[in-house]
Short mmCIF file of C-alpha atoms (C1' of nucleotides) in Angstrom, two decimals:
data_model
loop_
_atom_site.label_atom_id
_atom_site.label_comp_id
_atom_site.label_asym_id
_atom_site.label_seq_id
_atom_site.Cartn_x
_atom_site.Cartn_y
_atom_site.Cartn_z
CA MET A 1 -39.62 -9.66 -13.38
CA ALA A 2 -43.29 -10.08 -14.19
CA ARG A 3 -44.25 -9.20 -17.74
CA ALA A 4 -46.71 -6.50 -18.60
CA GLY A 5 -48.42 -8.65 -21.24
CA LEU A 6 -48.22 -6.13 -24.03
CA THR A 7 -49.61 -6.70 -27.48
CA ALA A 8 -50.02 -4.43 -30.47
CA GLU A 9 -53.75 -4.34 -29.78
CA ARG A 10 -53.40 -3.31 -26.14
CA LEU A 11 -50.88 -0.67 -27.14
CA THR A 12 -53.18 0.72 -29.81
CA GLN A 13 -56.12 0.78 -27.42
CA ALA A 14 -54.08 2.59 -24.76
CA ALA A 15 -52.78 4.98 -27.40
CA ALA A 16 -56.37 5.80 -28.33
CA GLU A 17 -57.24 6.65 -24.74
CA LEU A 18 -54.05 8.66 -24.43
CA ALA A 19 -54.86 10.54 -27.63
CA ASP A 20 -58.25 11.59 -26.32
CA GLU A 21 -56.70 12.76 -23.07
CA VAL A 22 -53.61 14.62 -24.21
CA GLY A 23 -54.12 15.12 -27.95
CA PHE A 24 -53.04 13.03 -30.90
CA GLU A 25 -49.80 14.95 -31.40
CA ASN A 26 -48.73 14.01 -27.88
CA VAL A 27 -49.10 10.28 -28.41
CA THR A 28 -45.47 9.24 -28.17
CA VAL A 29 -43.74 5.93 -27.72
CA SER A 30 -42.28 7.21 -24.46
CA ALA A 31 -45.61 8.31 -23.04
CA LEU A 32 -47.12 4.97 -23.91
CA ALA A 33 -44.24 3.09 -22.32
CA ARG A 34 -44.63 5.19 -19.15
CA HIS A 35 -48.31 4.31 -19.09
CA PHE A 36 -47.45 0.62 -18.94
CA GLY A 37 -44.53 1.12 -16.56
CA VAL A 38 -42.14 -0.24 -19.10
CA LYS A 39 -39.08 1.02 -20.98
CA ASP A 40 -39.46 2.65 -24.39
CA ALA A 41 -37.45 -0.03 -26.13
CA SER A 42 -39.88 -2.71 -25.00
CA LEU A 43 -42.60 -1.40 -27.27
CA TYR A 44 -40.58 -2.03 -30.38
CA SER A 45 -41.31 -5.74 -30.18
CA HIS A 46 -44.93 -4.91 -30.89
CA ILE A 47 -44.85 -1.86 -33.14
CA ARG A 48 -42.36 -1.05 -35.86
CA ASN A 49 -41.92 2.60 -34.92
CA ALA A 50 -43.79 5.69 -33.77
CA HIS A 51 -45.42 6.18 -37.17
CA ASP A 52 -46.65 2.61 -37.18
CA LEU A 53 -48.27 3.20 -33.79
CA ARG A 54 -50.10 6.26 -35.09
CA VAL A 55 -51.26 4.44 -38.20
CA ARG A 56 -52.67 1.64 -36.05
CA LEU A 57 -54.49 4.25 -34.04
CA ALA A 58 -55.88 5.81 -37.20
CA VAL A 59 -57.12 2.46 -38.43
CA LEU A 60 -58.77 1.80 -35.06
CA ALA A 61 -60.52 5.16 -35.14
CA LEU A 62 -61.74 4.68 -38.69
CA ALA A 63 -63.20 1.30 -37.77
CA GLU A 64 -64.89 2.65 -34.64
CA MET A 65 -66.42 5.52 -36.55
CA ALA A 66 -67.62 3.22 -39.30
CA ASP A 67 -69.30 0.98 -36.72
CA ARG A 68 -70.99 3.87 -35.04
CA VAL A 69 -72.21 5.38 -38.28
CA SER A 70 -73.34 2.01 -39.48
CA ASP A 71 -75.45 1.53 -36.36
CA ALA A 72 -76.93 5.00 -36.67
CA LEU A 73 -77.84 4.38 -40.27
CA ALA A 74 -79.67 1.10 -39.72
CA GLY A 75 -83.28 1.28 -40.81
CA ARG A 76 -83.16 4.92 -41.86
CA SER A 77 -83.32 6.61 -45.24
CA GLY A 78 -83.57 10.03 -46.81
CA LYS A 79 -83.10 13.00 -44.52
CA ASP A 80 -83.39 10.72 -41.50
CA ALA A 81 -80.34 8.84 -42.66
CA LEU A 82 -78.48 12.02 -43.53
CA VAL A 83 -79.03 13.48 -40.07
CA ALA A 84 -78.23 10.20 -38.31
CA PHE A 85 -74.98 9.87 -40.24
CA ALA A 86 -73.98 13.44 -39.52
CA GLN A 87 -74.78 13.22 -35.81
CA ALA A 88 -72.91 9.96 -35.41
CA TYR A 89 -69.90 11.38 -37.22
CA ARG A 90 -69.86 14.61 -35.28
CA SER A 91 -70.52 13.08 -31.87
CA TYR A 92 -67.67 10.64 -32.36
CA ALA A 93 -65.35 13.55 -33.14
CA HIS A 94 -66.50 15.37 -30.01
CA GLU A 95 -66.24 12.41 -27.70
CA HIS A 96 -62.94 11.23 -29.13
CA PRO A 97 -60.98 14.24 -30.33
CA GLY A 98 -57.66 12.43 -30.30
CA ARG A 99 -58.98 9.44 -32.19
CA TYR A 100 -60.72 11.74 -34.66
CA ALA A 101 -57.47 13.59 -35.30
CA ALA A 102 -55.78 10.24 -35.86
CA ALA A 103 -58.43 9.27 -38.40
CA GLN A 104 -57.39 12.27 -40.49
CA MET A 105 -53.88 10.92 -41.01
CA VAL A 106 -52.73 10.47 -44.55
CA LEU A 107 -52.48 6.70 -44.95
CA ASP A 108 -50.50 5.02 -47.64
CA PRO A 109 -52.77 3.45 -50.29
CA ASP A 110 -52.34 -0.14 -49.09
CA THR A 111 -53.23 0.66 -45.49
CA ALA A 112 -56.11 2.84 -46.60
CA ALA A 113 -57.50 0.01 -48.70
CA LEU A 114 -57.41 -2.37 -45.75
CA SER A 115 -58.97 0.18 -43.41
CA ALA A 116 -62.59 1.08 -42.94
CA ALA A 117 -62.13 4.15 -45.15
CA SER A 118 -63.95 2.48 -48.02
CA LYS A 119 -66.82 1.61 -45.71
CA HIS A 120 -67.24 5.30 -44.99
CA ALA A 121 -67.57 6.14 -48.66
CA GLU A 122 -69.97 3.22 -49.09
CA MET A 123 -72.16 4.38 -46.23
CA THR A 124 -72.24 7.93 -47.50
CA ARG A 125 -73.35 6.49 -50.82
CA ALA A 126 -76.07 4.56 -49.04
CA ILE A 127 -77.59 7.81 -47.81
CA LEU A 128 -77.97 8.97 -51.36
CA ARG A 129 -80.19 6.04 -52.23
CA GLY A 130 -82.96 8.02 -50.58
CA TYR A 131 -82.39 10.78 -53.11
CA ASP A 132 -82.64 10.73 -56.85
CA LEU A 133 -78.95 10.87 -57.71
CA TRP A 134 -76.95 8.86 -60.20
CA GLU A 135 -73.39 8.75 -61.36
CA PRO A 136 -71.38 10.87 -61.61
CA ASP A 137 -73.53 13.20 -59.51
CA GLN A 138 -73.62 10.59 -56.77
CA THR A 139 -69.85 10.59 -56.36
CA ASP A 140 -69.78 14.37 -56.44
CA ALA A 141 -72.43 14.47 -53.74
CA VAL A 142 -70.59 11.90 -51.62
CA ARG A 143 -67.49 14.06 -51.79
CA LEU A 144 -69.42 17.19 -50.97
CA LEU A 145 -71.12 15.62 -47.95
CA HIS A 146 -67.92 14.13 -46.63
CA SER A 147 -66.12 17.45 -47.10
CA THR A 148 -68.78 19.41 -45.33
CA PHE A 149 -69.02 17.06 -42.35
CA HIS A 150 -65.29 16.85 -41.94
CA GLY A 151 -64.78 20.56 -42.55
CA TYR A 152 -67.45 21.58 -40.09
CA VAL A 153 -66.19 19.35 -37.33
CA SER A 154 -62.58 20.28 -37.77
CA LEU A 155 -63.23 24.02 -37.96
CA GLU A 156 -65.48 23.74 -34.95
CA ARG A 157 -62.75 21.97 -33.01
CA ALA A 158 -60.22 24.56 -34.12
CA GLY A 159 -62.42 27.25 -32.62
CA ALA A 160 -63.13 28.93 -35.94
CA PHE A 161 -66.79 29.47 -35.09
CA HIS A 162 -66.33 30.98 -31.65
CA SER A 163 -65.96 34.53 -32.92
CA HIS A 164 -69.69 34.84 -33.60
CA PRO A 165 -72.55 34.48 -31.11
CA ARG A 166 -74.71 32.30 -33.37
CA GLY A 167 -74.87 28.83 -31.80
CA VAL A 168 -72.69 26.19 -33.36
CA GLU A 169 -75.39 23.62 -32.79
CA ALA A 170 -78.04 25.68 -34.54
CA SER A 171 -75.82 26.29 -37.57
CA TRP A 172 -75.13 22.58 -37.77
CA THR A 173 -78.82 21.72 -37.81
CA ARG A 174 -79.44 24.29 -40.51
CA ALA A 175 -76.47 23.01 -42.51
CA LEU A 176 -78.10 19.58 -42.52
CA ASP A 177 -81.40 21.11 -43.64
CA ALA A 178 -79.53 22.87 -46.40
CA LEU A 179 -77.71 19.73 -47.52
CA ASP A 180 -80.97 17.78 -47.55
CA SER A 181 -82.65 20.36 -49.72
CA LEU A 182 -79.59 20.47 -51.96
CA LEU A 183 -79.66 16.70 -52.45
CA ARG A 184 -83.34 16.83 -53.28
CA ALA A 185 -82.76 19.53 -55.88
CA TRP A 186 -79.31 18.66 -57.19
CA PRO A 187 -78.54 21.00 -60.11
CA ASN A 188 -78.01 19.66 -63.63
CA ALA A 189 -74.62 19.95 -65.29
CA MET B 1 -17.71 35.94 -37.51
CA ALA B 2 -20.10 37.63 -39.87
CA ARG B 3 -23.70 37.74 -38.73
CA ALA B 4 -26.47 36.07 -40.62
CA GLY B 5 -28.83 38.99 -40.13
CA LEU B 6 -31.71 37.03 -38.71
CA THR B 7 -35.01 38.55 -37.75
CA ALA B 8 -38.29 36.98 -36.73
CA GLU B 9 -39.68 37.91 -40.16
CA ARG B 10 -36.87 36.26 -42.12
CA LEU B 11 -37.16 33.18 -39.94
CA THR B 12 -40.89 32.98 -40.49
CA GLN B 13 -40.49 33.41 -44.24
CA ALA B 14 -37.85 30.69 -44.39
CA ALA B 15 -40.02 28.45 -42.21
CA ALA B 16 -42.83 28.91 -44.72
CA GLU B 17 -40.64 27.78 -47.58
CA LEU B 18 -39.37 24.90 -45.51
CA ALA B 19 -42.92 23.88 -44.64
CA ASP B 20 -43.89 23.70 -48.31
CA GLU B 21 -40.83 21.63 -49.07
CA VAL B 22 -40.74 19.13 -46.23
CA GLY B 23 -44.16 19.41 -44.60
CA PHE B 24 -45.37 21.52 -41.71
CA GLU B 25 -44.70 18.83 -39.12
CA ASN B 26 -41.04 18.84 -40.11
CA VAL B 27 -40.53 22.53 -39.51
CA THR B 28 -38.17 22.43 -36.55
CA VAL B 29 -35.94 24.98 -34.91
CA SER B 30 -32.96 22.80 -35.75
CA ALA B 31 -33.82 22.53 -39.43
CA LEU B 32 -34.31 26.26 -39.65
CA ALA B 33 -30.99 26.93 -37.92
CA ARG B 34 -29.27 24.57 -40.35
CA HIS B 35 -30.82 26.47 -43.23
CA PHE B 36 -29.18 29.67 -42.04
CA GLY B 37 -25.89 27.97 -41.12
CA VAL B 38 -26.35 28.94 -37.51
CA LYS B 39 -26.65 27.16 -34.17
CA ASP B 40 -30.08 26.25 -32.81
CA ALA B 41 -29.68 28.46 -29.78
CA SER B 42 -29.22 31.53 -31.96
CA LEU B 43 -32.82 31.45 -33.07
CA TYR B 44 -34.11 31.89 -29.57
CA SER B 45 -33.22 35.58 -29.69
CA HIS B 46 -35.90 36.00 -32.35
CA ILE B 47 -38.56 33.47 -31.49
CA ARG B 48 -39.74 32.39 -28.06
CA ASN B 49 -39.86 28.67 -28.79
CA ALA B 50 -40.80 26.14 -31.45
CA HIS B 51 -44.51 26.69 -30.92
CA ASP B 52 -44.09 30.43 -31.34
CA LEU B 53 -42.36 29.82 -34.67
CA ARG B 54 -45.25 27.68 -35.88
CA VAL B 55 -47.80 30.23 -34.76
CA ARG B 56 -45.96 32.95 -36.68
CA LEU B 57 -46.03 30.70 -39.71
CA ALA B 58 -49.76 30.16 -39.29
CA VAL B 59 -50.38 33.89 -39.06
CA LEU B 60 -48.30 34.46 -42.18
CA ALA B 61 -50.25 31.84 -44.10
CA LEU B 62 -53.60 33.23 -42.99
CA ALA B 63 -52.58 36.70 -44.15
CA GLU B 64 -51.30 35.45 -47.50
CA MET B 65 -54.50 33.52 -48.12
CA ALA B 66 -56.63 36.48 -47.17
CA ASP B 67 -54.70 38.68 -49.61
CA ARG B 68 -55.06 36.22 -52.40
CA VAL B 69 -58.75 35.68 -51.82
CA SER B 70 -59.28 39.40 -51.50
CA ASP B 71 -57.65 40.00 -54.90
CA ALA B 72 -59.69 37.23 -56.48
CA LEU B 73 -62.88 38.68 -55.10
CA ALA B 74 -62.35 42.23 -56.35
CA GLY B 75 -65.09 43.32 -58.68
CA ARG B 76 -66.98 40.04 -58.60
CA SER B 77 -70.30 39.08 -57.13
CA GLY B 78 -72.75 36.20 -57.02
CA LYS B 79 -71.54 32.89 -58.39
CA ASP B 80 -68.56 34.62 -59.95
CA ALA B 81 -67.40 35.65 -56.51
CA LEU B 82 -68.15 32.22 -55.05
CA VAL B 83 -66.06 30.47 -57.67
CA ALA B 84 -63.24 33.01 -57.46
CA PHE B 85 -63.07 32.64 -53.68
CA ALA B 86 -63.07 28.88 -53.89
CA GLN B 87 -60.40 28.72 -56.58
CA ALA B 88 -58.15 31.15 -54.74
CA TYR B 89 -58.53 29.19 -51.53
CA ARG B 90 -57.91 25.82 -53.12
CA SER B 91 -55.03 26.92 -55.33
CA TYR B 92 -53.27 28.41 -52.34
CA ALA B 93 -53.60 25.13 -50.50
CA HIS B 94 -52.21 23.23 -53.49
CA GLU B 95 -49.30 25.56 -54.12
CA HIS B 96 -48.43 25.89 -50.45
CA PRO B 97 -49.33 22.67 -48.67
CA GLY B 98 -47.05 23.37 -45.72
CA ARG B 99 -48.37 26.87 -45.22
CA TYR B 100 -51.94 25.63 -45.59
CA ALA B 101 -51.35 23.03 -42.90
CA ALA B 102 -49.95 25.75 -40.69
CA ALA B 103 -53.06 27.86 -41.24
CA GLN B 104 -55.11 25.05 -39.70
CA MET B 105 -53.36 25.33 -36.35
CA VAL B 106 -55.54 25.98 -33.37
CA LEU B 107 -54.57 29.50 -32.30
CA ASP B 108 -55.25 30.91 -28.89
CA PRO B 109 -58.08 33.48 -28.97
CA ASP B 110 -55.81 36.54 -28.72
CA THR B 111 -53.60 35.50 -31.60
CA ALA B 112 -56.59 34.50 -33.66
CA ALA B 113 -58.15 37.90 -33.12
CA LEU B 114 -55.01 39.64 -34.35
CA SER B 115 -54.67 37.35 -37.34
CA ALA B 116 -56.39 37.54 -40.69
CA ALA B 117 -58.87 34.88 -39.57
CA SER B 118 -61.62 37.45 -39.15
CA LYS B 119 -60.92 38.80 -42.63
CA HIS B 120 -61.66 35.34 -44.00
CA ALA B 121 -65.05 35.27 -42.34
CA GLU B 122 -65.72 38.79 -43.53
CA MET B 123 -64.86 37.92 -47.12
CA THR B 124 -67.00 34.82 -47.08
CA ARG B 125 -69.80 37.04 -45.86
CA ALA B 126 -69.12 39.40 -48.76
CA ILE B 127 -69.88 36.61 -51.21
CA LEU B 128 -73.31 36.23 -49.73
CA ARG B 129 -74.24 39.79 -50.56
CA GLY B 130 -74.90 38.52 -54.06
CA TYR B 131 -77.49 36.14 -52.64
CA ASP B 132 -80.65 36.88 -50.74
CA LEU B 133 -79.54 35.77 -47.29
CA TRP B 134 -79.96 37.48 -43.94
CA GLU B 135 -79.07 36.68 -40.36
CA PRO B 136 -78.90 34.14 -38.94
CA ASP B 137 -78.99 32.26 -42.25
CA GLN B 138 -76.03 34.29 -43.43
CA THR B 139 -73.82 33.07 -40.61
CA ASP B 140 -75.01 29.51 -41.13
CA ALA B 141 -74.15 29.78 -44.81
CA VAL B 142 -70.73 31.29 -44.08
CA ARG B 143 -69.99 28.34 -41.84
CA LEU B 144 -71.23 25.86 -44.39
CA LEU B 145 -69.16 27.35 -47.20
CA HIS B 146 -66.04 27.57 -45.09
CA SER B 147 -66.51 24.00 -43.91
CA THR B 148 -67.00 22.66 -47.40
CA PHE B 149 -64.00 24.44 -48.86
CA HIS B 150 -61.75 23.45 -46.03
CA GLY B 151 -63.10 19.92 -45.90
CA TYR B 152 -62.75 19.35 -49.61
CA VAL B 153 -59.20 20.63 -49.77
CA SER B 154 -58.04 18.72 -46.75
CA LEU B 155 -59.66 15.44 -47.78
CA GLU B 156 -58.25 15.89 -51.26
CA ARG B 157 -54.77 16.40 -49.87
CA ALA B 158 -55.22 13.39 -47.61
CA GLY B 159 -55.90 11.28 -50.68
CA ALA B 160 -59.47 10.47 -49.65
CA PHE B 161 -60.78 10.90 -53.19
CA HIS B 162 -58.24 8.77 -54.99
CA SER B 163 -60.15 5.56 -54.55
CA HIS B 164 -62.66 6.51 -57.23
CA PRO B 165 -61.97 7.29 -60.91
CA ARG B 166 -64.21 10.38 -61.02
CA GLY B 167 -61.96 13.42 -61.48
CA VAL B 168 -61.33 15.49 -58.39
CA GLU B 169 -61.43 18.65 -60.49
CA ALA B 170 -64.80 17.80 -61.98
CA SER B 171 -66.32 17.06 -58.58
CA TRP B 172 -65.00 20.36 -57.30
CA THR B 173 -66.62 22.30 -60.13
CA ARG B 174 -69.90 20.52 -59.53
CA ALA B 175 -69.64 21.16 -55.80
CA LEU B 176 -69.43 24.86 -56.56
CA ASP B 177 -72.45 24.60 -58.85
CA ALA B 178 -74.30 22.85 -56.06
CA LEU B 179 -73.33 25.44 -53.45
CA ASP B 180 -74.39 28.23 -55.77
CA SER B 181 -77.78 26.69 -56.32
CA LEU B 182 -78.09 26.02 -52.60
CA LEU B 183 -77.41 29.66 -51.76
CA ARG B 184 -79.96 30.79 -54.34
CA ALA B 185 -82.59 28.51 -52.84
CA TRP B 186 -81.66 28.50 -49.15
CA PRO B 187 -84.35 26.57 -47.28
CA ASN B 188 -86.54 28.26 -44.69
CA ALA B 189 -86.29 27.24 -41.06
"C1'" DA C 1 -12.82 56.04 -29.68
"C1'" DG C 2 -15.71 54.38 -26.06
"C1'" DG C 3 -19.98 52.40 -24.62
"C1'" DC C 4 -24.22 49.95 -25.39
"C1'" DT C 5 -27.08 46.81 -27.44
"C1'" DT C 6 -27.70 42.48 -29.37
"C1'" DA C 7 -26.68 38.74 -32.72
"C1'" DC C 8 -24.63 34.70 -32.37
"C1'" DC C 9 -21.75 31.50 -29.79
"C1'" DT C 10 -20.50 27.28 -26.48
"C1'" DA C 11 -21.96 24.16 -23.06
"C1'" DG C 12 -25.11 21.33 -21.36
"C1'" DA C 13 -29.61 19.30 -19.52
"C1'" DG C 14 -33.66 16.81 -20.71
"C1'" DG C 15 -36.82 14.62 -23.93
"C1'" DT C 16 -38.15 11.44 -27.93
"C1'" DC C 17 -36.92 7.82 -31.31
"C1'" DC C 18 -34.74 3.75 -32.30
"C1'" DT C 19 -31.07 -0.20 -32.63
"C1'" DA C 20 -28.15 -3.84 -30.82
"C1'" DG C 21 -27.53 -7.25 -27.85
"C1'" DG C 22 -28.70 -9.82 -23.44
"C1'" DC C 23 -31.34 -12.34 -19.96
"C1'" DA C 24 -35.16 -14.60 -18.19
"C1'" DA C 25 -40.05 -15.88 -18.48
"C1'" DA C 26 -43.30 -18.38 -21.07
"C1'" DT C 27 -44.18 -21.93 -24.31
"C1'" DT C 28 -43.31 -26.09 -26.83
"C1'" DA C 29 -40.94 -30.43 -27.60
"C1'" DT C 30 -38.99 -34.47 -25.80
"C1'" DA D 1 -40.11 -33.09 -15.75
"C1'" DT D 2 -36.60 -31.34 -18.17
"C1'" DA D 3 -34.61 -29.44 -22.33
"C1'" DA D 4 -35.05 -26.47 -26.27
"C1'" DT D 5 -37.08 -22.58 -28.33
"C1'" DT D 6 -39.33 -18.45 -28.56
"C1'" DT D 7 -40.11 -13.96 -27.11
"C1'" DG D 8 -41.11 -10.16 -23.79
"C1'" DC D 9 -38.72 -6.92 -21.54
"C1'" DC D 10 -34.25 -5.23 -20.18
"C1'" DT D 11 -29.70 -2.09 -20.40
"C1'" DA D 12 -26.77 0.72 -23.07
"C1'" DG D 13 -26.18 4.03 -26.15
"C1'" DG D 14 -26.43 7.03 -30.46
"C1'" DA D 15 -28.93 10.53 -33.09
"C1'" DC D 16 -31.86 14.40 -33.15
"C1'" DC D 17 -34.78 18.12 -31.19
"C1'" DT D 18 -35.89 21.75 -27.58
"C1'" DC D 19 -34.46 25.18 -24.66
"C1'" DT D 20 -31.59 27.80 -20.86
"C1'" DA D 21 -27.52 30.18 -19.01
"C1'" DG D 22 -23.87 32.75 -19.72
"C1'" DG D 23 -20.10 34.61 -22.80
"C1'" DT D 24 -17.92 37.12 -26.82
"C1'" DA D 25 -17.79 40.12 -30.42
"C1'" DA D 26 -20.14 42.78 -34.15
"C1'" DG D 27 -22.56 46.82 -35.18
"C1'" DC D 28 -24.81 51.04 -33.71
"C1'" DC D 29 -24.72 55.38 -31.23
"C1'" DT D 30 -22.89 59.29 -29.32
#
DNA sequence: AGGCTTACCTAGAGGTCCTAGGCAAATTAT
DNA sequence: ATAATTTGCCTAGGACCTCTAGGTAAGCCT
């Protein structure tokens, strides 16, 4: 019998495509095995278990997002950088809903440290160099930005904004305007 | 054999407690049946299927949150109302992580319309009466506030803020300060 | 008391997760 | 080139979850 030539990397990549097609919660070991025309048990030579597969997927998604944001950010500063970051983040979530959902997994501290999660925080911090913010305000602002981006995208995907006719795109643009003006006039403690 | 006296309501209530104990993703029909000392199949007289159970749980959580926020909001306005809303929202999420996760489910439009989801939007809008905001800025601000609250709480629970020594509580307080000042000086389009 | 509704049961099919143990293909050593 | 080793994929099977069909008996209504 010819071998399928599986590796953890190929499995993770296929899982990412599967996630975008059928949703992160439907990424199962069985579905992945079916995709490769192989028995379930065969995958366990490459991944420890189903959770391990999902963690690998999360790590992949975090890295992809970081790359995309990093590219978008190159050569920009101030509001330009803010908008570029936000668009890159949001467009990734729209194009890759399954991967984005994976990226929201709660990772154990060790895995999180090895992942691109820290790069995200670092890049968000880089945006703030265009504004006049210093510690601890900078960290507070990083957290606020990250929260707003993530919150907006996940509520949008959950359909929370469909009940009102106001365009989701227009609100997003105005939210970025608002955040920019907030960063420029960050209140004192 | 004595009957357990199950109803959809008792099942949903028990599922809520179970969710807070073991996590929303571990709320299964089997686990719930075990809790009542009853066979799995018995639950299907009260709920349609596992998804139906989770939706009921989501609706319960949305209603509970709306009640709590509504109480917190009574008699307050301006920043007072903003802070009260935010604290009520966040404390609910902390005290009831499983229920909060349930409340993030994507509901089909009909269910969403019947749920307390619209009350949430309405209450957020009520906060803005203390600020000088009119349509469409009001809707944009509602979406921004909702996104930030939800984003902050879910990133916090995911451990995204643990990598930095700055206190999560302090950042939260400052985020509310920032949002208040943003609403008072909402930028023109 | 008799009849009706329904809460809960047993039985069982089908799916996912995962382990143990085996064989054969690919790789490395001789 | 053949032998030895590694390892990719297999079968078999157990544990758990979901859900359906059909049955029995408990509790409610006259």
